[in-house]
Amino acid sequence: MKPEELLYENKNRFSEIDGKENKEVFSFCEDYKKFITKAKTEREFTSDAARALESAGFVHLDAKSELKPGDKVYDVNRGKGLVAAVIGKEDIEFGANVIGAHVDAPRLDFKPNPLYEDGHMAYFKTHYYGGIKKYQWTTIPLAIHGIVALQDGTQIPICIGEDEGDPVFVITDLLPHLAQDQMQKKASEFIAGESLNLVAGNIESEDKDVKEKVKYNILKALNEKYDIVEEDFVSAEIEVVPAFKARDLGIDRSMIAAYGQDDRVCAYTALRAILDAKKPKKTAVCLLVDKEEVGSMGNTGMQSKNFEN
């Protein structure tokens, strides 16, 4: 056999597409960048995906008493994942085509009682979710996303750090000339997990009866904007993510730099595939799930029975 028949040449994909397909690729990626810039948590991705499905004619599964070929249905699992399907011409007993992806990504989570004051500064205590390189999370602009569940069942969405006029948050690090001992440590020990605390502010309240004046000032500001009190953090689910927007990478704009592309790059393309599905032979299913970064456990991960049910 000839060398070109035996050997595999790993080609650059861009060299194999024509001008028309090239334009389609870049157009697709513009939509992708907008989607993942806005949907930085599993809840946000799921809610935005559900809206996209409804706009494309999908209806909630509960609205159907029976399913027939061509029907487009979806169901949301506790706000953190969903399953969408286009019913095929063949009976389900002959199988289905399923594409699955996870919508969670490594991040920091607020602890149940996160806000504290130390040295005339207020901080939010966090715990890391999934596998992260902890040193990468210091001295970069961070945003907080999440919900606060009140006793009456009301869920208050929180998002600070994404709009142009918003403040951002940061985890501090040592200045180089103060970090001689730190620089001798292994990367895994460079910053401890317990040190991943967000700076929340340092303006003190003028109320003389308050002991922790900076903390009080932060709670007062949160109460004015979101009508929450410190106790509400116990029932909150607040995540810390990079405040960056998805951007083109490289002089030729051939790549995308963004937070959370593992695995939302697959989740978004799976979503787009089910949105474009018409009348498939086999039932087409898009399965978007949570908790992959920590073992797929719980009632929103793949170890649950939600998909089967």
PDB file of C-alpha atoms in Angstrom:
ATOM      1  CA  MET A   1       0.000   0.000   0.000  1.00  0.00           C
ATOM      2  CA  LYS A   2       1.060   3.589  -0.583  1.00  0.00           C
ATOM      3  CA  PRO A   3       2.164   5.710   2.408  1.00  0.00           C
ATOM      4  CA  GLU A   4      -0.872   7.977   2.083  1.00  0.00           C
ATOM      5  CA  GLU A   5      -3.114   4.898   2.344  1.00  0.00           C
ATOM      6  CA  LEU A   6      -1.406   3.543   5.442  1.00  0.00           C
ATOM      7  CA  LEU A   7      -0.739   6.731   7.389  1.00  0.00           C
ATOM      8  CA  TYR A   8      -3.284   8.957   9.070  1.00  0.00           C
ATOM      9  CA  GLU A   9      -2.726  12.623   8.474  1.00  0.00           C
ATOM     10  CA  ASN A  10      -4.220  14.726  11.240  1.00  0.00           C
ATOM     11  CA  LYS A  11      -5.541  17.667   9.246  1.00  0.00           C
ATOM     12  CA  ASN A  12      -6.644  21.079  10.384  1.00  0.00           C
ATOM     13  CA  ARG A  13     -10.441  21.030  10.050  1.00  0.00           C
ATOM     14  CA  PHE A  14     -10.465  24.547   8.620  1.00  0.00           C
ATOM     15  CA  SER A  15      -8.515  23.320   5.594  1.00  0.00           C
ATOM     16  CA  GLU A  16     -11.339  20.921   4.725  1.00  0.00           C
ATOM     17  CA  ILE A  17     -14.291  23.330   4.561  1.00  0.00           C
ATOM     18  CA  ASP A  18     -15.250  25.767   1.836  1.00  0.00           C
ATOM     19  CA  GLY A  19     -16.149  29.429   2.160  1.00  0.00           C
ATOM     20  CA  LYS A  20     -19.887  28.819   2.581  1.00  0.00           C
ATOM     21  CA  GLU A  21     -19.409  26.305   5.387  1.00  0.00           C
ATOM     22  CA  ASN A  22     -16.821  28.571   6.975  1.00  0.00           C
ATOM     23  CA  LYS A  23     -19.406  31.360   7.231  1.00  0.00           C
ATOM     24  CA  GLU A  24     -21.922  28.922   8.712  1.00  0.00           C
ATOM     25  CA  VAL A  25     -19.389  27.827  11.342  1.00  0.00           C
ATOM     26  CA  PHE A  26     -18.685  31.389  12.451  1.00  0.00           C
ATOM     27  CA  SER A  27     -22.389  32.288  12.455  1.00  0.00           C
ATOM     28  CA  PHE A  28     -23.161  29.244  14.618  1.00  0.00           C
ATOM     29  CA  CYS A  29     -20.390  30.203  17.023  1.00  0.00           C
ATOM     30  CA  GLU A  30     -21.744  33.731  17.440  1.00  0.00           C
ATOM     31  CA  ASP A  31     -25.002  32.247  18.733  1.00  0.00           C
ATOM     32  CA  TYR A  32     -23.031  29.844  20.944  1.00  0.00           C
ATOM     33  CA  LYS A  33     -20.988  32.667  22.497  1.00  0.00           C
ATOM     34  CA  LYS A  34     -24.115  34.643  23.341  1.00  0.00           C
ATOM     35  CA  PHE A  35     -25.759  31.596  24.919  1.00  0.00           C
ATOM     36  CA  ILE A  36     -22.898  30.540  27.191  1.00  0.00           C
ATOM     37  CA  THR A  37     -22.098  34.131  28.174  1.00  0.00           C
ATOM     38  CA  LYS A  38     -25.617  34.455  29.549  1.00  0.00           C
ATOM     39  CA  ALA A  39     -26.031  30.895  30.882  1.00  0.00           C
ATOM     40  CA  LYS A  40     -23.147  30.383  33.321  1.00  0.00           C
ATOM     41  CA  THR A  41     -24.834  28.034  35.774  1.00  0.00           C
ATOM     42  CA  GLU A  42     -26.762  24.792  35.330  1.00  0.00           C
ATOM     43  CA  ARG A  43     -29.994  26.565  36.316  1.00  0.00           C
ATOM     44  CA  GLU A  44     -29.472  29.364  33.809  1.00  0.00           C
ATOM     45  CA  PHE A  45     -28.554  26.961  31.009  1.00  0.00           C
ATOM     46  CA  THR A  46     -31.634  24.851  31.709  1.00  0.00           C
ATOM     47  CA  SER A  47     -34.034  27.807  31.817  1.00  0.00           C
ATOM     48  CA  ASP A  48     -32.599  29.339  28.641  1.00  0.00           C
ATOM     49  CA  ALA A  49     -32.753  25.942  26.912  1.00  0.00           C
ATOM     50  CA  ALA A  50     -36.406  25.533  27.942  1.00  0.00           C
ATOM     51  CA  ARG A  51     -37.234  28.954  26.497  1.00  0.00           C
ATOM     52  CA  ALA A  52     -35.489  28.044  23.234  1.00  0.00           C
ATOM     53  CA  LEU A  53     -37.449  24.783  23.051  1.00  0.00           C
ATOM     54  CA  GLU A  54     -40.777  26.512  23.616  1.00  0.00           C
ATOM     55  CA  SER A  55     -39.947  29.079  20.935  1.00  0.00           C
ATOM     56  CA  ALA A  56     -39.339  26.166  18.546  1.00  0.00           C
ATOM     57  CA  GLY A  57     -42.744  24.610  19.254  1.00  0.00           C
ATOM     58  CA  PHE A  58     -41.861  22.138  22.012  1.00  0.00           C
ATOM     59  CA  VAL A  59     -44.483  21.703  24.738  1.00  0.00           C
ATOM     60  CA  HIS A  60     -44.156  20.433  28.286  1.00  0.00           C
ATOM     61  CA  LEU A  61     -44.605  16.674  28.576  1.00  0.00           C
ATOM     62  CA  ASP A  62     -47.436  17.135  31.085  1.00  0.00           C
ATOM     63  CA  ALA A  63     -49.502  18.824  28.380  1.00  0.00           C
ATOM     64  CA  LYS A  64     -49.641  15.571  26.370  1.00  0.00           C
ATOM     65  CA  SER A  65     -51.903  12.641  27.254  1.00  0.00           C
ATOM     66  CA  GLU A  66     -50.396  10.590  24.422  1.00  0.00           C
ATOM     67  CA  LEU A  67     -47.510  10.946  22.002  1.00  0.00           C
ATOM     68  CA  LYS A  68     -47.550  10.564  18.232  1.00  0.00           C
ATOM     69  CA  PRO A  69     -44.846  10.847  15.544  1.00  0.00           C
ATOM     70  CA  GLY A  70     -43.654  14.415  15.095  1.00  0.00           C
ATOM     71  CA  ASP A  71     -44.616  15.570  18.602  1.00  0.00           C
ATOM     72  CA  LYS A  72     -42.025  17.787  20.293  1.00  0.00           C
ATOM     73  CA  VAL A  73     -41.940  17.564  24.090  1.00  0.00           C
ATOM     74  CA  TYR A  74     -39.663  18.430  26.991  1.00  0.00           C
ATOM     75  CA  ASP A  75     -39.508  18.109  30.759  1.00  0.00           C
ATOM     76  CA  VAL A  76     -37.369  20.006  33.284  1.00  0.00           C
ATOM     77  CA  ASN A  77     -35.775  18.225  36.239  1.00  0.00           C
ATOM     78  CA  ARG A  78     -35.853  20.508  39.297  1.00  0.00           C
ATOM     79  CA  GLY A  79     -34.579  23.464  37.301  1.00  0.00           C
ATOM     80  CA  LYS A  80     -31.149  21.893  36.785  1.00  0.00           C
ATOM     81  CA  GLY A  81     -31.516  19.750  33.695  1.00  0.00           C
ATOM     82  CA  LEU A  82     -33.992  18.663  31.083  1.00  0.00           C
ATOM     83  CA  VAL A  83     -34.941  16.042  28.555  1.00  0.00           C
ATOM     84  CA  ALA A  84     -36.330  17.028  25.155  1.00  0.00           C
ATOM     85  CA  ALA A  85     -37.616  14.664  22.485  1.00  0.00           C
ATOM     86  CA  VAL A  86     -38.998  14.630  18.972  1.00  0.00           C
ATOM     87  CA  ILE A  87     -41.148  11.518  18.643  1.00  0.00           C
ATOM     88  CA  GLY A  88     -40.082   9.292  15.753  1.00  0.00           C
ATOM     89  CA  LYS A  89     -42.040   7.310  13.190  1.00  0.00           C
ATOM     90  CA  GLU A  90     -40.877   3.985  14.674  1.00  0.00           C
ATOM     91  CA  ASP A  91     -42.207   2.654  17.942  1.00  0.00           C
ATOM     92  CA  ILE A  92     -39.947   3.321  20.923  1.00  0.00           C
ATOM     93  CA  GLU A  93     -39.456  -0.442  21.369  1.00  0.00           C
ATOM     94  CA  PHE A  94     -37.142  -0.306  18.355  1.00  0.00           C
ATOM     95  CA  GLY A  95     -34.895   2.142  20.169  1.00  0.00           C
ATOM     96  CA  ALA A  96     -34.185   5.861  20.253  1.00  0.00           C
ATOM     97  CA  ASN A  97     -31.268   8.115  19.392  1.00  0.00           C
ATOM     98  CA  VAL A  98     -30.098   9.827  22.577  1.00  0.00           C
ATOM     99  CA  ILE A  99     -27.483  12.563  22.910  1.00  0.00           C
ATOM    100  CA  GLY A 100     -26.493  13.481  26.455  1.00  0.00           C
ATOM    101  CA  ALA A 101     -24.330  16.214  27.956  1.00  0.00           C
ATOM    102  CA  HIS A 102     -23.882  17.866  31.330  1.00  0.00           C
ATOM    103  CA  VAL A 103     -24.599  21.523  32.033  1.00  0.00           C
ATOM    104  CA  ASP A 104     -22.713  21.979  35.315  1.00  0.00           C
ATOM    105  CA  ALA A 105     -19.119  23.233  35.410  1.00  0.00           C
ATOM    106  CA  PRO A 106     -16.395  23.700  38.044  1.00  0.00           C
ATOM    107  CA  ARG A 107     -17.086  26.743  40.201  1.00  0.00           C
ATOM    108  CA  LEU A 108     -17.215  28.063  43.752  1.00  0.00           C
ATOM    109  CA  ASP A 109     -20.356  27.797  45.890  1.00  0.00           C
ATOM    110  CA  PHE A 110     -21.379  30.005  48.803  1.00  0.00           C
ATOM    111  CA  LYS A 111     -21.375  28.189  52.129  1.00  0.00           C
ATOM    112  CA  PRO A 112     -24.682  28.194  54.090  1.00  0.00           C
ATOM    113  CA  ASN A 113     -23.524  31.086  56.313  1.00  0.00           C
ATOM    114  CA  PRO A 114     -21.098  32.816  53.961  1.00  0.00           C
ATOM    115  CA  LEU A 115     -20.827  36.438  55.058  1.00  0.00           C
ATOM    116  CA  TYR A 116     -18.277  37.403  57.705  1.00  0.00           C
ATOM    117  CA  GLU A 117     -16.130  40.371  58.712  1.00  0.00           C
ATOM    118  CA  ASP A 118     -12.404  40.345  59.401  1.00  0.00           C
ATOM    119  CA  GLY A 119      -9.960  43.255  59.643  1.00  0.00           C
ATOM    120  CA  HIS A 120     -12.582  45.836  58.641  1.00  0.00           C
ATOM    121  CA  MET A 121     -13.338  43.863  55.463  1.00  0.00           C
ATOM    122  CA  ALA A 122     -16.363  41.741  54.599  1.00  0.00           C
ATOM    123  CA  TYR A 123     -16.004  38.402  52.777  1.00  0.00           C
ATOM    124  CA  PHE A 124     -18.111  35.562  51.418  1.00  0.00           C
ATOM    125  CA  LYS A 125     -16.916  32.067  52.386  1.00  0.00           C
ATOM    126  CA  THR A 126     -16.974  29.556  49.530  1.00  0.00           C
ATOM    127  CA  HIS A 127     -16.372  25.892  48.794  1.00  0.00           C
ATOM    128  CA  TYR A 128     -15.121  24.667  45.431  1.00  0.00           C
ATOM    129  CA  TYR A 129     -17.367  22.462  43.291  1.00  0.00           C
ATOM    130  CA  GLY A 130     -15.754  20.014  40.885  1.00  0.00           C
ATOM    131  CA  GLY A 131     -12.094  19.771  40.003  1.00  0.00           C
ATOM    132  CA  ILE A 132     -10.471  23.197  39.962  1.00  0.00           C
ATOM    133  CA  LYS A 133      -6.930  24.550  40.028  1.00  0.00           C
ATOM    134  CA  LYS A 134      -7.466  26.804  43.023  1.00  0.00           C
ATOM    135  CA  TYR A 135      -4.674  29.237  42.134  1.00  0.00           C
ATOM    136  CA  GLN A 136      -6.492  30.111  38.893  1.00  0.00           C
ATOM    137  CA  TRP A 137      -9.380  31.653  40.838  1.00  0.00           C
ATOM    138  CA  THR A 138      -7.396  34.407  42.551  1.00  0.00           C
ATOM    139  CA  THR A 139      -7.148  38.021  41.317  1.00  0.00           C
ATOM    140  CA  ILE A 140      -9.618  37.597  38.444  1.00  0.00           C
ATOM    141  CA  PRO A 141     -13.016  39.342  38.221  1.00  0.00           C
ATOM    142  CA  LEU A 142     -15.763  37.082  39.520  1.00  0.00           C
ATOM    143  CA  ALA A 143     -19.557  37.261  39.444  1.00  0.00           C
ATOM    144  CA  ILE A 144     -22.180  35.679  41.673  1.00  0.00           C
ATOM    145  CA  HIS A 145     -25.243  33.907  40.239  1.00  0.00           C
ATOM    146  CA  GLY A 146     -27.969  31.986  41.999  1.00  0.00           C
ATOM    147  CA  ILE A 147     -31.286  31.931  43.783  1.00  0.00           C
ATOM    148  CA  VAL A 148     -32.509  32.588  47.306  1.00  0.00           C
ATOM    149  CA  ALA A 149     -35.526  30.517  48.392  1.00  0.00           C
ATOM    150  CA  LEU A 150     -37.736  32.295  50.924  1.00  0.00           C
ATOM    151  CA  GLN A 151     -39.953  30.586  53.485  1.00  0.00           C
ATOM    152  CA  ASP A 152     -43.076  31.202  51.392  1.00  0.00           C
ATOM    153  CA  GLY A 153     -41.529  29.355  48.448  1.00  0.00           C
ATOM    154  CA  THR A 154     -40.582  32.464  46.497  1.00  0.00           C
ATOM    155  CA  GLN A 155     -37.302  32.134  44.611  1.00  0.00           C
ATOM    156  CA  ILE A 156     -35.327  35.351  44.162  1.00  0.00           C
ATOM    157  CA  PRO A 157     -32.754  35.266  41.340  1.00  0.00           C
ATOM    158  CA  ILE A 158     -29.417  36.937  42.041  1.00  0.00           C
ATOM    159  CA  CYS A 159     -26.850  37.995  39.461  1.00  0.00           C
ATOM    160  CA  ILE A 160     -24.133  40.526  40.274  1.00  0.00           C
ATOM    161  CA  GLY A 161     -21.048  41.148  38.169  1.00  0.00           C
ATOM    162  CA  GLU A 162     -22.229  40.601  34.597  1.00  0.00           C
ATOM    163  CA  ASP A 163     -23.696  43.964  33.558  1.00  0.00           C
ATOM    164  CA  GLU A 164     -21.336  46.783  32.636  1.00  0.00           C
ATOM    165  CA  GLY A 165     -22.391  48.857  35.639  1.00  0.00           C
ATOM    166  CA  ASP A 166     -22.165  45.979  38.133  1.00  0.00           C
ATOM    167  CA  PRO A 167     -19.397  45.580  40.679  1.00  0.00           C
ATOM    168  CA  VAL A 168     -17.321  42.416  40.449  1.00  0.00           C
ATOM    169  CA  PHE A 169     -15.744  40.278  43.158  1.00  0.00           C
ATOM    170  CA  VAL A 170     -12.233  38.983  43.699  1.00  0.00           C
ATOM    171  CA  ILE A 171     -10.254  36.488  45.765  1.00  0.00           C
ATOM    172  CA  THR A 172      -7.082  38.190  46.930  1.00  0.00           C
ATOM    173  CA  ASP A 173      -3.536  36.877  46.653  1.00  0.00           C
ATOM    174  CA  LEU A 174      -0.179  37.934  48.098  1.00  0.00           C
ATOM    175  CA  LEU A 175       2.003  40.530  46.411  1.00  0.00           C
ATOM    176  CA  PRO A 176       5.146  38.955  44.839  1.00  0.00           C
ATOM    177  CA  HIS A 177       7.541  40.474  47.398  1.00  0.00           C
ATOM    178  CA  LEU A 178       5.454  39.040  50.259  1.00  0.00           C
ATOM    179  CA  ALA A 179       5.057  35.592  48.736  1.00  0.00           C
ATOM    180  CA  GLN A 180       8.517  34.024  49.129  1.00  0.00           C
ATOM    181  CA  ASP A 181       7.204  31.140  51.245  1.00  0.00           C
ATOM    182  CA  GLN A 182       4.107  30.707  49.088  1.00  0.00           C
ATOM    183  CA  MET A 183       6.204  30.424  45.917  1.00  0.00           C
ATOM    184  CA  GLN A 184       8.025  27.393  47.357  1.00  0.00           C
ATOM    185  CA  LYS A 185       4.814  25.379  47.626  1.00  0.00           C
ATOM    186  CA  LYS A 186       3.408  22.897  45.115  1.00  0.00           C
ATOM    187  CA  ALA A 187       0.659  24.185  42.840  1.00  0.00           C
ATOM    188  CA  SER A 188      -1.922  22.117  44.750  1.00  0.00           C
ATOM    189  CA  GLU A 189      -0.883  23.876  47.993  1.00  0.00           C
ATOM    190  CA  PHE A 190      -0.405  27.361  46.577  1.00  0.00           C
ATOM    191  CA  ILE A 191      -3.727  28.515  47.969  1.00  0.00           C
ATOM    192  CA  ALA A 192      -5.861  26.528  50.402  1.00  0.00           C
ATOM    193  CA  GLY A 193      -9.510  25.827  49.699  1.00  0.00           C
ATOM    194  CA  GLU A 194     -10.459  27.625  52.909  1.00  0.00           C
ATOM    195  CA  SER A 195      -8.774  30.770  51.561  1.00  0.00           C
ATOM    196  CA  LEU A 196     -11.027  31.040  48.510  1.00  0.00           C
ATOM    197  CA  ASN A 197     -13.095  33.820  50.041  1.00  0.00           C
ATOM    198  CA  LEU A 198     -14.584  36.682  48.020  1.00  0.00           C
ATOM    199  CA  VAL A 199     -14.049  40.280  49.008  1.00  0.00           C
ATOM    200  CA  ALA A 200     -17.546  41.686  49.571  1.00  0.00           C
ATOM    201  CA  GLY A 201     -16.708  45.257  50.642  1.00  0.00           C
ATOM    202  CA  ASN A 202     -15.130  47.469  53.296  1.00  0.00           C
ATOM    203  CA  ILE A 203     -17.370  50.511  53.883  1.00  0.00           C
ATOM    204  CA  GLU A 204     -18.480  50.667  57.505  1.00  0.00           C
ATOM    205  CA  SER A 205     -22.006  51.464  58.617  1.00  0.00           C
ATOM    206  CA  GLU A 206     -22.496  54.666  60.593  1.00  0.00           C
ATOM    207  CA  ASP A 207     -24.801  52.861  63.026  1.00  0.00           C
ATOM    208  CA  LYS A 208     -23.006  52.990  66.388  1.00  0.00           C
ATOM    209  CA  ASP A 209     -25.053  50.092  67.804  1.00  0.00           C
ATOM    210  CA  VAL A 210     -23.714  47.624  65.233  1.00  0.00           C
ATOM    211  CA  LYS A 211     -20.560  45.660  66.027  1.00  0.00           C
ATOM    212  CA  GLU A 212     -19.708  44.268  62.575  1.00  0.00           C
ATOM    213  CA  LYS A 213     -20.209  47.482  60.646  1.00  0.00           C
ATOM    214  CA  VAL A 214     -18.933  46.364  57.214  1.00  0.00           C
ATOM    215  CA  LYS A 215     -20.926  43.132  57.291  1.00  0.00           C
ATOM    216  CA  TYR A 216     -24.026  45.064  58.315  1.00  0.00           C
ATOM    217  CA  ASN A 217     -23.529  47.496  55.439  1.00  0.00           C
ATOM    218  CA  ILE A 218     -23.301  44.623  52.930  1.00  0.00           C
ATOM    219  CA  LEU A 219     -26.476  43.001  54.299  1.00  0.00           C
ATOM    220  CA  LYS A 220     -28.264  46.333  54.178  1.00  0.00           C
ATOM    221  CA  ALA A 221     -27.373  46.774  50.497  1.00  0.00           C
ATOM    222  CA  LEU A 222     -28.503  43.221  49.671  1.00  0.00           C
ATOM    223  CA  ASN A 223     -31.758  43.769  51.545  1.00  0.00           C
ATOM    224  CA  GLU A 224     -32.467  46.978  49.660  1.00  0.00           C
ATOM    225  CA  LYS A 225     -31.921  45.303  46.273  1.00  0.00           C
ATOM    226  CA  TYR A 226     -33.210  41.763  46.856  1.00  0.00           C
ATOM    227  CA  ASP A 227     -35.314  42.036  50.041  1.00  0.00           C
ATOM    228  CA  ILE A 228     -33.319  39.265  51.752  1.00  0.00           C
ATOM    229  CA  VAL A 229     -31.761  38.946  55.209  1.00  0.00           C
ATOM    230  CA  GLU A 230     -28.746  36.975  56.438  1.00  0.00           C
ATOM    231  CA  GLU A 231     -30.843  33.939  57.445  1.00  0.00           C
ATOM    232  CA  ASP A 232     -31.932  33.543  53.810  1.00  0.00           C
ATOM    233  CA  PHE A 233     -28.422  32.460  52.829  1.00  0.00           C
ATOM    234  CA  VAL A 234     -29.157  29.116  54.518  1.00  0.00           C
ATOM    235  CA  SER A 235     -31.715  28.295  51.815  1.00  0.00           C
ATOM    236  CA  ALA A 236     -29.801  29.986  48.995  1.00  0.00           C
ATOM    237  CA  GLU A 237     -27.912  28.399  46.144  1.00  0.00           C
ATOM    238  CA  ILE A 238     -25.329  30.938  45.016  1.00  0.00           C
ATOM    239  CA  GLU A 239     -22.462  30.154  42.658  1.00  0.00           C
ATOM    240  CA  VAL A 240     -19.298  32.104  41.905  1.00  0.00           C
ATOM    241  CA  VAL A 241     -18.124  32.131  38.287  1.00  0.00           C
ATOM    242  CA  PRO A 242     -15.661  34.156  36.196  1.00  0.00           C
ATOM    243  CA  ALA A 243     -17.147  37.467  35.087  1.00  0.00           C
ATOM    244  CA  PHE A 244     -15.643  37.142  31.595  1.00  0.00           C
ATOM    245  CA  LYS A 245     -17.770  37.110  28.464  1.00  0.00           C
ATOM    246  CA  ALA A 246     -17.159  34.521  25.747  1.00  0.00           C
ATOM    247  CA  ARG A 247     -14.656  36.026  23.305  1.00  0.00           C
ATOM    248  CA  ASP A 248     -12.960  35.116  20.044  1.00  0.00           C
ATOM    249  CA  LEU A 249      -9.439  33.773  20.550  1.00  0.00           C
ATOM    250  CA  GLY A 250      -6.554  34.373  18.172  1.00  0.00           C
ATOM    251  CA  ILE A 251      -5.797  36.910  15.460  1.00  0.00           C
ATOM    252  CA  ASP A 252      -7.825  34.799  13.033  1.00  0.00           C
ATOM    253  CA  ARG A 253     -10.678  34.370  15.557  1.00  0.00           C
ATOM    254  CA  SER A 254     -10.419  30.615  15.017  1.00  0.00           C
ATOM    255  CA  MET A 255     -11.152  29.646  18.642  1.00  0.00           C
ATOM    256  CA  ILE A 256     -13.386  30.669  21.526  1.00  0.00           C
ATOM    257  CA  ALA A 257     -12.281  31.595  25.039  1.00  0.00           C
ATOM    258  CA  ALA A 258     -15.088  31.188  27.564  1.00  0.00           C
ATOM    259  CA  TYR A 259     -15.947  29.829  30.984  1.00  0.00           C
ATOM    260  CA  GLY A 260     -17.791  26.515  31.270  1.00  0.00           C
ATOM    261  CA  GLN A 261     -17.225  25.025  27.821  1.00  0.00           C
ATOM    262  CA  ASP A 262     -16.848  21.649  29.544  1.00  0.00           C
ATOM    263  CA  ASP A 263     -19.498  20.431  28.861  1.00  0.00           C
ATOM    264  CA  ARG A 264     -21.716  23.235  27.621  1.00  0.00           C
ATOM    265  CA  VAL A 265     -20.077  23.125  24.213  1.00  0.00           C
ATOM    266  CA  CYS A 266     -21.656  19.657  23.899  1.00  0.00           C
ATOM    267  CA  ALA A 267     -24.877  20.663  25.659  1.00  0.00           C
ATOM    268  CA  TYR A 268     -25.437  23.604  23.319  1.00  0.00           C
ATOM    269  CA  THR A 269     -24.804  21.593  20.155  1.00  0.00           C
ATOM    270  CA  ALA A 270     -27.088  18.817  21.441  1.00  0.00           C
ATOM    271  CA  LEU A 271     -29.775  21.418  22.110  1.00  0.00           C
ATOM    272  CA  ARG A 272     -29.387  22.898  18.638  1.00  0.00           C
ATOM    273  CA  ALA A 273     -29.613  19.400  17.136  1.00  0.00           C
ATOM    274  CA  ILE A 274     -32.945  18.630  18.834  1.00  0.00           C
ATOM    275  CA  LEU A 275     -34.264  22.076  17.889  1.00  0.00           C
ATOM    276  CA  ASP A 276     -33.518  21.306  14.228  1.00  0.00           C
ATOM    277  CA  ALA A 277     -34.945  17.769  14.289  1.00  0.00           C
ATOM    278  CA  LYS A 278     -38.085  17.437  12.133  1.00  0.00           C
ATOM    279  CA  LYS A 279     -39.704  13.998  11.723  1.00  0.00           C
ATOM    280  CA  PRO A 280     -37.017  11.446  12.559  1.00  0.00           C
ATOM    281  CA  LYS A 281     -37.379   7.726  11.960  1.00  0.00           C
ATOM    282  CA  LYS A 282     -36.345   6.942  15.521  1.00  0.00           C
ATOM    283  CA  THR A 283     -37.319   9.131  18.454  1.00  0.00           C
ATOM    284  CA  ALA A 284     -34.608  11.757  18.983  1.00  0.00           C
ATOM    285  CA  VAL A 285     -33.754  12.665  22.573  1.00  0.00           C
ATOM    286  CA  CYS A 286     -31.596  15.443  24.027  1.00  0.00           C
ATOM    287  CA  LEU A 287     -30.644  14.788  27.649  1.00  0.00           C
ATOM    288  CA  LEU A 288     -29.051  17.627  29.647  1.00  0.00           C
ATOM    289  CA  VAL A 289     -28.022  16.761  33.210  1.00  0.00           C
ATOM    290  CA  ASP A 290     -26.371  18.177  36.325  1.00  0.00           C
ATOM    291  CA  LYS A 291     -23.722  16.989  38.803  1.00  0.00           C
ATOM    292  CA  GLU A 292     -21.231  15.392  36.368  1.00  0.00           C
ATOM    293  CA  GLU A 293     -18.378  17.365  37.901  1.00  0.00           C
ATOM    294  CA  VAL A 294     -18.902  15.673  41.279  1.00  0.00           C
ATOM    295  CA  GLY A 295     -19.840  12.141  40.264  1.00  0.00           C
ATOM    296  CA  SER A 296     -23.304  12.472  38.651  1.00  0.00           C
ATOM    297  CA  MET A 297     -25.042  11.730  41.948  1.00  0.00           C
ATOM    298  CA  GLY A 298     -28.270  13.139  43.380  1.00  0.00           C
ATOM    299  CA  ASN A 299     -31.723  13.612  41.919  1.00  0.00           C
ATOM    300  CA  THR A 300     -30.423  15.872  39.135  1.00  0.00           C
ATOM    301  CA  GLY A 301     -27.465  13.714  38.071  1.00  0.00           C
ATOM    302  CA  MET A 302     -27.329  10.674  35.818  1.00  0.00           C
ATOM    303  CA  GLN A 303     -27.554   8.338  38.802  1.00  0.00           C
ATOM    304  CA  SER A 304     -31.148   9.480  39.353  1.00  0.00           C
ATOM    305  CA  LYS A 305     -34.176   7.772  37.789  1.00  0.00           C
ATOM    306  CA  ASN A 306     -35.471  10.973  36.216  1.00  0.00           C
ATOM    307  CA  PHE A 307     -34.665  10.002  32.632  1.00  0.00           C
ATOM    308  CA  GLU A 308     -36.164   6.516  32.939  1.00  0.00           C
ATOM    309  CA  ASN A 309     -39.275   7.828  34.657  1.00  0.00           C
TER     310      ASN A 309
END
